[in-house]
Short mmCIF file of C-alpha atoms in Angstrom, two decimals:
data_model
loop_
_atom_site.label_atom_id
_atom_site.label_comp_id
_atom_site.label_asym_id
_atom_site.label_seq_id
_atom_site.Cartn_x
_atom_site.Cartn_y
_atom_site.Cartn_z
CA MET A 1 -92.54 -53.24 11.46
CA LYS A 2 -89.65 -52.25 9.19
CA LYS A 3 -90.74 -48.60 9.47
CA GLN A 4 -90.57 -48.80 13.27
CA VAL A 5 -87.06 -50.22 13.04
CA ILE A 6 -85.87 -47.39 10.79
CA GLN A 7 -87.57 -44.79 12.99
CA PHE A 8 -85.82 -46.29 16.04
CA LEU A 9 -82.46 -45.80 14.30
CA LYS A 10 -83.28 -42.15 13.59
CA ASP A 11 -84.57 -41.45 17.08
CA ASN A 12 -81.45 -42.90 18.72
CA ARG A 13 -78.83 -41.44 16.39
CA GLU A 14 -77.09 -39.23 18.96
CA ARG A 15 -76.85 -42.09 21.45
CA HIS A 16 -75.46 -44.32 18.74
CA LEU A 17 -72.75 -41.80 17.84
CA GLN A 18 -71.71 -41.52 21.47
CA GLU A 19 -71.47 -45.30 21.75
CA LEU A 20 -69.47 -45.47 18.52
CA GLU A 21 -67.04 -42.92 19.96
CA ASP A 22 -66.58 -45.12 23.03
CA PHE A 23 -65.73 -48.06 20.75
CA LEU A 24 -63.31 -45.99 18.68
CA LYS A 25 -61.44 -44.77 21.75
CA ILE A 26 -60.04 -48.26 22.38
CA PRO A 27 -56.58 -48.51 20.71
CA SER A 28 -57.02 -52.12 19.60
CA ILE A 29 -53.93 -52.35 17.37
CA SER A 30 -53.34 -56.03 16.66
CA ALA A 31 -49.94 -55.61 14.99
CA LEU A 32 -48.24 -54.17 18.09
CA SER A 33 -47.82 -56.39 21.15
CA GLU A 34 -47.95 -53.47 23.58
CA TYR A 35 -51.63 -53.01 22.67
CA HIS A 36 -52.63 -56.61 23.47
CA ASP A 37 -54.65 -55.63 26.54
CA ASP A 38 -56.51 -53.05 24.47
CA THR A 39 -57.47 -55.65 21.90
CA VAL A 40 -58.90 -57.78 24.71
CA ARG A 41 -60.75 -54.71 26.00
CA ALA A 42 -62.25 -54.14 22.55
CA ALA A 43 -63.44 -57.75 22.42
CA GLU A 44 -65.06 -57.36 25.82
CA TRP A 45 -66.72 -54.14 24.65
CA VAL A 46 -68.32 -55.98 21.72
CA GLN A 47 -69.43 -58.82 23.99
CA GLN A 48 -71.06 -56.40 26.43
CA GLU A 49 -72.76 -54.58 23.57
CA LEU A 50 -74.24 -57.83 22.25
CA GLY A 51 -75.64 -58.50 25.70
CA ASN A 52 -77.04 -54.98 25.92
CA ILE A 53 -78.92 -55.29 22.62
CA GLY A 54 -80.60 -58.53 23.67
CA PHE A 55 -78.56 -61.38 22.23
CA HIS A 56 -79.35 -64.74 23.78
CA GLU A 57 -75.67 -65.60 23.86
CA ALA A 58 -72.57 -63.41 23.78
CA LYS A 59 -69.10 -64.58 24.68
CA VAL A 60 -65.42 -63.87 24.24
CA MET A 61 -63.74 -67.03 23.01
CA GLU A 62 -60.06 -67.91 23.01
CA SER A 63 -58.19 -68.58 19.79
CA ASP A 64 -54.50 -69.16 19.15
CA GLY A 65 -54.19 -65.39 18.90
CA LYS A 66 -56.46 -62.50 19.84
CA PRO A 67 -59.86 -63.35 21.31
CA VAL A 68 -62.90 -63.89 19.08
CA VAL A 69 -66.35 -62.57 19.95
CA TYR A 70 -69.34 -64.76 19.17
CA GLY A 71 -73.00 -64.02 19.72
CA GLU A 72 -76.36 -65.29 18.57
CA TYR A 73 -80.01 -64.32 18.63
CA ILE A 74 -82.25 -67.14 17.39
CA ALA A 75 -85.81 -65.87 17.06
CA ASP A 76 -87.30 -68.53 14.80
CA GLY A 77 -85.74 -71.85 13.85
CA ASN A 78 -87.45 -71.66 10.45
CA ALA A 79 -86.18 -68.18 9.58
CA PRO A 80 -82.95 -67.59 7.64
CA THR A 81 -79.84 -67.18 9.77
CA VAL A 82 -77.40 -64.38 8.96
CA LEU A 83 -73.81 -64.55 10.22
CA VAL A 84 -72.29 -61.06 10.45
CA TYR A 85 -68.49 -61.06 10.27
CA GLY A 86 -66.26 -58.10 11.12
CA HIS A 87 -63.16 -57.14 13.10
CA TYR A 88 -62.47 -54.98 16.11
CA ASP A 89 -58.72 -54.60 15.53
CA VAL A 90 -57.25 -51.57 13.77
CA GLN A 91 -54.10 -50.51 11.98
CA PRO A 92 -51.19 -48.70 13.68
CA VAL A 93 -51.51 -44.91 13.58
CA ASP A 94 -48.03 -43.84 12.43
CA PRO A 95 -47.10 -41.23 11.35
CA VAL A 96 -48.97 -39.54 14.20
CA HIS A 97 -47.87 -36.02 13.26
CA LEU A 98 -49.94 -36.19 10.07
CA TRP A 99 -53.20 -36.56 11.99
CA ASP A 100 -55.28 -33.40 12.41
CA SER A 101 -56.78 -34.81 15.63
CA GLU A 102 -55.80 -37.59 18.03
CA PRO A 103 -56.30 -41.02 16.38
CA PHE A 104 -58.14 -42.44 19.37
CA GLU A 105 -60.08 -39.30 20.32
CA PRO A 106 -63.00 -39.42 17.84
CA THR A 107 -63.85 -36.05 16.34
CA ILE A 108 -66.77 -35.10 14.10
CA ARG A 109 -66.01 -32.53 11.42
CA ASP A 110 -68.02 -31.78 8.27
CA ASN A 111 -70.40 -34.67 8.98
CA LYS A 112 -67.50 -37.14 9.14
CA ILE A 113 -66.20 -38.95 12.20
CA TYR A 114 -62.38 -39.03 12.39
CA ALA A 115 -60.57 -41.80 14.29
CA ARG A 116 -58.52 -44.91 13.64
CA GLY A 117 -61.02 -47.66 12.85
CA ALA A 118 -63.81 -45.27 11.88
CA THR A 119 -64.35 -46.90 8.50
CA ASP A 120 -62.11 -49.98 8.84
CA ASP A 121 -63.87 -51.67 10.48
CA LYS A 122 -65.30 -50.53 13.80
CA GLY A 123 -67.71 -48.03 12.28
CA GLN A 124 -69.16 -50.58 9.90
CA VAL A 125 -69.33 -53.34 12.54
CA PHE A 126 -71.09 -50.93 14.86
CA MET A 127 -73.77 -50.24 12.22
CA HIS A 128 -74.71 -53.92 12.24
CA LEU A 129 -74.91 -53.95 16.03
CA LYS A 130 -77.30 -51.01 16.05
CA VAL A 131 -79.50 -52.40 13.28
CA MET A 132 -79.74 -55.71 15.11
CA GLU A 133 -80.62 -53.79 18.29
CA ALA A 134 -83.37 -51.96 16.42
CA VAL A 135 -84.82 -55.17 14.95
CA ILE A 136 -84.72 -57.08 18.25
CA SER A 137 -86.24 -54.24 20.28
CA GLN A 138 -88.95 -53.24 17.81
CA ASP A 139 -90.07 -56.51 16.25
CA GLU A 140 -91.52 -59.35 18.31
CA LYS A 141 -90.83 -61.70 15.42
CA PRO A 142 -87.56 -60.62 13.70
CA PRO A 143 -87.30 -61.59 10.03
CA VAL A 144 -83.98 -63.41 10.45
CA ASN A 145 -81.85 -65.01 13.11
CA PHE A 146 -78.57 -63.28 13.91
CA LYS A 147 -75.14 -64.69 14.57
CA VAL A 148 -72.06 -62.51 15.01
CA LEU A 149 -68.37 -63.34 14.57
CA ILE A 150 -66.03 -60.44 15.35
CA GLU A 151 -62.28 -61.11 15.36
CA GLY A 152 -59.20 -59.19 16.44
CA GLU A 153 -56.56 -60.15 13.86
CA GLU A 154 -57.92 -59.13 10.46
CA GLU A 155 -55.33 -56.38 10.12
CA ILE A 156 -52.55 -58.98 10.43
CA GLY A 157 -54.12 -61.45 7.99
CA SER A 158 -56.48 -63.43 10.26
CA PRO A 159 -53.85 -66.13 10.88
CA ASN A 160 -55.85 -67.96 13.55
CA LEU A 161 -59.48 -67.53 12.50
CA PRO A 162 -59.62 -70.32 9.89
CA LYS A 163 -58.70 -72.88 12.57
CA PHE A 164 -61.23 -71.33 14.95
CA ALA A 165 -63.95 -71.43 12.27
CA GLU A 166 -63.19 -75.05 11.41
CA GLU A 167 -63.32 -76.09 15.05
CA ASN A 168 -66.59 -74.18 15.56
CA ALA A 169 -68.27 -74.73 12.19
CA ASP A 170 -71.46 -76.10 13.76
CA MET A 171 -71.76 -73.07 16.01
CA LEU A 172 -71.25 -70.71 13.06
CA LYS A 173 -73.71 -72.51 10.78
CA ALA A 174 -75.81 -69.99 8.84
CA ASP A 175 -77.53 -69.43 5.51
CA LEU A 176 -75.24 -66.61 4.47
CA VAL A 177 -72.41 -64.41 5.75
CA VAL A 178 -72.64 -60.62 5.58
CA VAL A 179 -69.47 -58.52 5.71
CA SER A 180 -69.28 -54.73 5.81
CA ASP A 181 -65.57 -54.03 5.38
CA SER A 182 -65.49 -52.44 1.93
CA ALA A 183 -66.52 -49.25 0.15
CA LEU A 184 -68.88 -47.72 -2.37
CA VAL A 185 -67.16 -46.87 -5.64
CA GLU A 186 -68.20 -43.25 -5.17
CA LYS A 187 -70.51 -41.17 -3.01
CA GLY A 188 -74.15 -42.16 -3.44
CA LYS A 189 -73.41 -45.19 -5.63
CA PRO A 190 -74.51 -48.53 -4.15
CA THR A 191 -71.74 -51.06 -4.57
CA ILE A 192 -71.60 -54.79 -4.05
CA THR A 193 -68.18 -56.38 -3.96
CA TYR A 194 -68.77 -59.88 -5.28
CA GLY A 195 -65.12 -60.90 -5.29
CA LEU A 196 -61.81 -60.14 -3.62
CA ARG A 197 -58.25 -60.70 -4.69
CA GLY A 198 -56.04 -63.08 -2.78
CA LEU A 199 -52.57 -62.37 -1.50
CA ALA A 200 -49.10 -63.88 -1.69
CA GLY A 201 -45.96 -62.19 -0.42
CA ILE A 202 -42.25 -62.78 -0.10
CA GLN A 203 -39.21 -61.01 1.29
CA ILE A 204 -35.97 -61.15 -0.69
CA ASP A 205 -32.71 -60.77 1.26
CA VAL A 206 -29.50 -60.35 -0.72
CA LYS A 207 -26.15 -60.53 1.07
CA GLY A 208 -22.73 -59.74 -0.36
CA ALA A 209 -19.48 -59.22 1.51
CA ASN A 210 -19.29 -59.80 5.24
CA SER A 211 -19.44 -56.04 5.93
CA ASP A 212 -20.03 -52.73 4.17
CA LEU A 213 -17.08 -51.89 1.91
CA HIS A 214 -15.43 -48.66 0.82
CA SER A 215 -16.87 -47.96 -2.63
CA GLY A 216 -13.58 -46.49 -3.83
CA GLU A 217 -11.48 -49.47 -2.89
CA TYR A 218 -13.96 -52.23 -3.79
CA GLY A 219 -16.49 -50.66 -6.13
CA GLY A 220 -16.41 -52.23 -9.60
CA GLY A 221 -14.77 -55.39 -8.28
CA VAL A 222 -17.31 -56.83 -5.84
CA VAL A 223 -21.01 -57.44 -6.49
CA ASN A 224 -23.17 -54.73 -4.94
CA PRO A 225 -26.21 -56.38 -3.27
CA ILE A 226 -28.44 -53.45 -4.20
CA HIS A 227 -27.52 -53.79 -7.88
CA ALA A 228 -28.14 -57.52 -7.65
CA LEU A 229 -31.52 -56.96 -6.02
CA VAL A 230 -32.54 -54.40 -8.64
CA LYS A 231 -31.76 -56.94 -11.38
CA ILE A 232 -33.98 -59.51 -9.67
CA VAL A 233 -36.82 -57.05 -9.18
CA ASP A 234 -36.57 -55.82 -12.77
CA SER A 235 -36.96 -59.40 -14.03
CA PHE A 236 -40.48 -59.71 -12.63
CA ARG A 237 -42.27 -57.74 -15.38
CA ASP A 238 -41.80 -57.04 -19.07
CA GLU A 239 -42.25 -53.75 -20.92
CA ASN A 240 -46.03 -54.36 -21.13
CA ASN A 241 -46.25 -54.98 -17.37
CA ARG A 242 -46.95 -58.66 -17.88
CA ILE A 243 -45.54 -60.72 -15.01
CA GLN A 244 -42.73 -63.02 -16.10
CA VAL A 245 -42.89 -65.56 -13.28
CA LYS A 246 -43.37 -69.07 -14.72
CA ASP A 247 -46.98 -70.33 -14.60
CA PHE A 248 -48.14 -67.14 -12.89
CA TYR A 249 -51.24 -66.90 -15.11
CA ARG A 250 -51.73 -70.65 -15.48
CA ASP A 251 -54.92 -71.12 -13.46
CA ILE A 252 -56.79 -67.93 -14.35
CA PRO A 253 -60.03 -68.50 -16.30
CA GLU A 254 -61.05 -66.11 -19.04
CA LEU A 255 -63.18 -63.22 -17.84
CA SER A 256 -66.78 -63.59 -19.06
CA GLN A 257 -68.27 -60.93 -21.28
CA ASP A 258 -71.01 -60.34 -18.68
CA GLU A 259 -68.37 -59.51 -16.10
CA ARG A 260 -66.46 -57.23 -18.45
CA ASP A 261 -69.72 -55.46 -19.30
CA ALA A 262 -70.55 -55.05 -15.60
CA LEU A 263 -67.09 -53.70 -14.83
CA ALA A 264 -67.36 -51.29 -17.75
CA GLN A 265 -70.36 -49.74 -15.99
CA VAL A 266 -68.35 -48.94 -12.86
CA PRO A 267 -67.92 -45.14 -12.65
CA PHE A 268 -64.35 -44.10 -13.39
CA ASN A 269 -62.86 -40.72 -14.26
CA GLU A 270 -59.22 -41.09 -15.28
CA ASP A 271 -58.43 -37.37 -15.26
CA LYS A 272 -59.92 -36.93 -11.78
CA LEU A 273 -57.96 -39.90 -10.45
CA LYS A 274 -54.69 -38.57 -11.85
CA SER A 275 -55.43 -35.18 -10.35
CA ASP A 276 -56.35 -36.68 -6.96
CA LEU A 277 -53.18 -38.77 -6.89
CA GLY A 278 -50.92 -36.05 -8.24
CA VAL A 279 -49.60 -38.20 -11.10
CA SER A 280 -49.26 -37.46 -14.81
CA ASP A 281 -50.12 -40.95 -16.10
CA LEU A 282 -51.62 -44.27 -15.09
CA ASP A 283 -50.04 -47.58 -15.95
CA GLY A 284 -50.68 -51.31 -15.89
CA GLU A 285 -51.04 -54.54 -17.81
CA GLU A 286 -51.61 -53.96 -21.50
CA GLY A 287 -55.02 -54.96 -22.85
CA TYR A 288 -57.08 -54.24 -19.75
CA SER A 289 -58.93 -51.20 -18.43
CA TYR A 290 -57.93 -49.50 -15.18
CA VAL A 291 -60.94 -51.00 -13.37
CA GLU A 292 -60.03 -54.49 -14.63
CA ARG A 293 -56.36 -54.07 -13.75
CA THR A 294 -57.22 -53.12 -10.18
CA SER A 295 -59.85 -55.77 -9.54
CA VAL A 296 -59.87 -58.87 -11.78
CA ARG A 297 -56.24 -59.09 -12.87
CA PRO A 298 -53.35 -60.27 -10.67
CA THR A 299 -50.51 -57.95 -9.71
CA LEU A 300 -46.93 -58.04 -8.48
CA GLU A 301 -45.76 -54.97 -6.59
CA VAL A 302 -42.61 -53.96 -4.73
CA ASN A 303 -43.75 -52.72 -1.31
CA GLY A 304 -40.30 -51.95 0.08
CA LEU A 305 -36.75 -51.79 -1.27
CA TYR A 306 -33.87 -50.83 0.97
CA GLY A 307 -30.19 -51.27 1.69
CA GLY A 308 -27.09 -49.20 2.27
CA PHE A 309 -26.78 -45.76 3.78
CA GLN A 310 -30.12 -44.06 4.52
CA GLY A 311 -29.04 -40.97 6.43
CA GLU A 312 -28.62 -37.35 5.39
CA GLY A 313 -25.87 -36.60 2.91
CA ILE A 314 -23.80 -39.34 1.37
CA LYS A 315 -21.69 -42.19 2.65
CA THR A 316 -19.55 -43.84 0.00
CA VAL A 317 -20.09 -47.47 0.87
CA LEU A 318 -20.77 -50.61 -1.03
CA PRO A 319 -23.48 -52.13 1.25
CA ASN A 320 -23.25 -55.73 2.32
CA GLU A 321 -27.00 -56.44 2.13
CA ALA A 322 -30.27 -55.31 0.54
CA THR A 323 -33.90 -56.32 0.98
CA ALA A 324 -37.12 -56.14 -1.02
CA LYS A 325 -40.66 -56.92 0.06
CA ILE A 326 -42.98 -58.18 -2.70
CA THR A 327 -46.70 -58.83 -2.65
CA CYS A 328 -48.98 -60.23 -5.34
CA ARG A 329 -52.73 -59.76 -5.49
CA LEU A 330 -54.27 -62.92 -6.83
CA VAL A 331 -57.49 -63.73 -8.67
CA PRO A 332 -59.50 -66.95 -8.95
CA ASP A 333 -58.23 -69.67 -9.34
CA GLN A 334 -54.66 -68.79 -8.40
CA ASN A 335 -53.27 -70.72 -5.45
CA PRO A 336 -51.18 -68.62 -3.02
CA ASP A 337 -48.91 -71.55 -2.13
CA HIS A 338 -48.18 -72.24 -5.80
CA ILE A 339 -47.51 -68.57 -6.48
CA VAL A 340 -45.06 -68.31 -3.57
CA GLU A 341 -43.22 -71.38 -4.87
CA GLN A 342 -42.99 -69.87 -8.36
CA LEU A 343 -41.89 -66.48 -7.04
CA THR A 344 -39.19 -68.13 -4.98
CA GLN A 345 -37.89 -70.15 -7.90
CA HIS A 346 -37.93 -67.08 -10.14
CA VAL A 347 -35.79 -65.17 -7.64
CA TYR A 348 -33.20 -67.93 -7.46
CA ASP A 349 -33.18 -68.34 -11.25
CA ASN A 350 -32.47 -64.63 -11.71
CA ALA A 351 -30.01 -64.08 -8.86
CA PRO A 352 -26.59 -62.86 -10.05
CA LYS A 353 -23.44 -64.66 -9.00
CA GLY A 354 -21.38 -63.24 -6.16
CA VAL A 355 -24.21 -62.77 -3.66
CA GLU A 356 -26.27 -65.01 -1.37
CA VAL A 357 -30.03 -64.80 -1.82
CA GLU A 358 -32.71 -65.93 0.62
CA VAL A 359 -36.47 -65.83 0.06
CA LYS A 360 -38.87 -65.77 3.00
CA PRO A 361 -42.62 -66.24 2.44
CA PHE A 362 -45.15 -64.22 4.41
CA ASP A 363 -48.81 -63.12 4.01
CA LYS A 364 -50.98 -65.50 2.02
CA GLY A 365 -54.70 -65.50 1.33
CA LYS A 366 -56.97 -67.09 -1.26
CA PRO A 367 -59.06 -65.07 -3.73
CA TYR A 368 -62.84 -65.18 -3.50
CA VAL A 369 -65.74 -64.71 -5.88
CA THR A 370 -69.53 -65.25 -5.73
CA PRO A 371 -71.73 -65.05 -8.85
CA PHE A 372 -73.24 -61.59 -8.78
CA ASP A 373 -76.61 -62.94 -9.93
CA HIS A 374 -76.97 -65.02 -6.74
CA PRO A 375 -80.34 -64.28 -5.02
CA VAL A 376 -78.77 -63.01 -1.77
CA ILE A 377 -76.60 -60.65 -3.81
CA GLN A 378 -79.60 -59.38 -5.76
CA LYS A 379 -81.57 -58.78 -2.56
CA ALA A 380 -78.65 -56.77 -1.22
CA ALA A 381 -78.75 -54.67 -4.41
CA GLN A 382 -82.49 -54.16 -3.94
CA ALA A 383 -81.94 -52.93 -0.38
CA TYR A 384 -79.22 -50.52 -1.49
CA GLU A 385 -81.31 -49.12 -4.33
CA THR A 386 -84.34 -48.60 -2.08
CA VAL A 387 -82.32 -46.29 0.15
CA TYR A 388 -79.76 -44.71 -2.20
CA GLN A 389 -82.13 -44.37 -5.18
CA ASN A 390 -79.36 -45.31 -7.58
CA ASP A 391 -78.38 -48.40 -9.56
CA THR A 392 -75.94 -50.82 -7.95
CA ALA A 393 -72.40 -51.25 -9.22
CA TYR A 394 -70.97 -54.77 -9.11
CA ILE A 395 -67.23 -54.90 -8.58
CA ARG A 396 -64.46 -57.21 -7.53
CA GLY A 397 -62.40 -55.60 -4.80
CA GLY A 398 -58.75 -55.01 -5.49
CA GLY A 399 -57.78 -55.68 -1.91
CA SER A 400 -57.82 -58.84 0.16
CA ILE A 401 -59.82 -60.05 3.14
CA PRO A 402 -58.30 -63.53 3.40
CA ILE A 403 -60.86 -64.85 5.87
CA VAL A 404 -63.71 -64.33 3.39
CA ALA A 405 -62.49 -67.16 1.16
CA GLU A 406 -61.92 -69.31 4.24
CA LEU A 407 -65.45 -68.73 5.55
CA ASP A 408 -66.80 -69.58 2.11
CA ARG A 409 -64.80 -72.83 2.14
CA ILE A 410 -65.57 -73.83 5.71
CA LEU A 411 -69.25 -72.85 5.95
CA GLU A 412 -70.16 -73.45 2.29
CA VAL A 413 -72.60 -70.53 2.13
CA PRO A 414 -72.53 -67.32 0.07
CA VAL A 415 -70.65 -64.32 1.46
CA VAL A 416 -72.19 -60.92 0.74
CA LEU A 417 -69.89 -57.89 0.97
CA MET A 418 -72.04 -54.82 1.67
CA GLY A 419 -69.64 -51.96 2.31
CA PHE A 420 -70.54 -48.40 3.25
CA GLY A 421 -67.15 -46.69 3.29
CA LEU A 422 -65.78 -44.45 0.58
CA PRO A 423 -62.45 -44.83 -1.27
CA ASP A 424 -61.07 -41.53 0.08
CA GLU A 425 -61.63 -42.19 3.78
CA ASN A 426 -57.93 -42.79 4.51
CA LEU A 427 -58.21 -46.31 5.86
CA HIS A 428 -54.73 -47.45 6.97
CA ALA A 429 -53.58 -43.80 6.75
CA PRO A 430 -53.62 -40.66 8.92
CA ASN A 431 -57.00 -38.92 9.31
CA GLU A 432 -59.07 -42.05 8.75
CA HIS A 433 -62.74 -41.10 8.81
CA PHE A 434 -66.27 -42.29 8.02
CA HIS A 435 -68.96 -40.23 6.30
CA LEU A 436 -71.97 -40.06 8.59
CA GLU A 437 -74.24 -39.85 5.56
CA ASN A 438 -73.32 -43.49 4.88
CA PHE A 439 -73.57 -44.29 8.57
CA ASP A 440 -77.23 -43.26 8.42
CA GLN A 441 -78.10 -44.63 5.00
CA GLY A 442 -76.07 -47.78 5.59
CA MET A 443 -78.05 -48.75 8.68
CA GLU A 444 -81.31 -48.16 6.84
CA THR A 445 -80.01 -50.31 3.96
CA LEU A 446 -79.11 -53.15 6.32
CA ALA A 447 -82.57 -53.00 7.89
CA HIS A 448 -84.18 -53.30 4.47
CA TYR A 449 -81.85 -56.19 3.62
CA PHE A 450 -82.70 -58.23 6.70
CA TYR A 451 -86.40 -57.88 5.99
CA LEU A 452 -85.93 -58.80 2.32
CA LEU A 453 -84.07 -61.92 3.41
CA GLY A 454 -86.97 -62.75 5.73
CA GLU A 455 -89.31 -62.83 2.77
#
């Protein structure tokens, strides 16, 4: 029966691509209020698609934010139940002038489909929908039961989904959660992301005099908020890039040798990366490899630093305020709330006299990790290797999907991250795209996985 399912996917490829284009045309940008109606339209599109492919139940459900789509197909009460999580919302498209084609007019070039959401995450969500359609239509007794949870706020940190999941935990009950919202480490290399970093962020506002001042009349005699802010920012790390915030590393367990060995097997070409990025050197915390620094070690980065005159030419002012935005990527078992508290205290402890400093917390999310020798992880690797004919790499993702840790906590089942994107597909950037090679092989991999789970 598995062969019939895979053949169905091949026979219907052109129809699937047309349907994917219809999905990608919806500008479901969750961060911008003017696109609210489009996010609702995207939710309704997913609901209708679930009905079309034969789900017993498909509904758009209210949350405290954007609507959530839930669906289920229960074929056999004794079979394993898979909950597929994904998101229909997408990032803003600015700067538009850097796109080679319209962000919401999908275009196929060089066997890649270009559009906002192509790889993050509409394209990968759509793959699951089509594989489930193939299984339901071709197999009278599907190997697993399907449940689907597709949200519309992942790109703004999933602020309302944890509450929704807690209130609907019985409805969402499953044996495992499968998420396709990540990438292979390189083309043709199966990759399972068995952990994700958490997130903690703050904004630092520094205010000086009650207005901008003439730098000739007041410079040298009044504290410049930008100088004060730079001193605060510089205090965060030492010369070896070790973060100086009190207790920042307190809760982090030692990395096991098995994990370090597995990470050492992840393909990495330093010279190629430097060339691709246009930089002369890489940098990071002393004592760790690049792969470790970007996956299993915590970070503190300045995401924005501004104040004073920003226009063309020069304006000789001493600005009255300056702002920095800081985010930390966290690893198990760091607590985002604790880290924000420590960051805030560090800022106040290092603030120069003569200015007022305010710290505002924002994005927070817990880190997540599943043992990579878990049976559902190993079956995912087996499915990948059957299709890609290559060994699986096991990595911890450097980014954050905050809801993954919440689903793990609420549902108490393993979460398997089976991504099919590639690192260079410009997610969150102009010219986002998805390689159709992975669109095809990814659906075949998912089909194999569902049947392996059924065993």
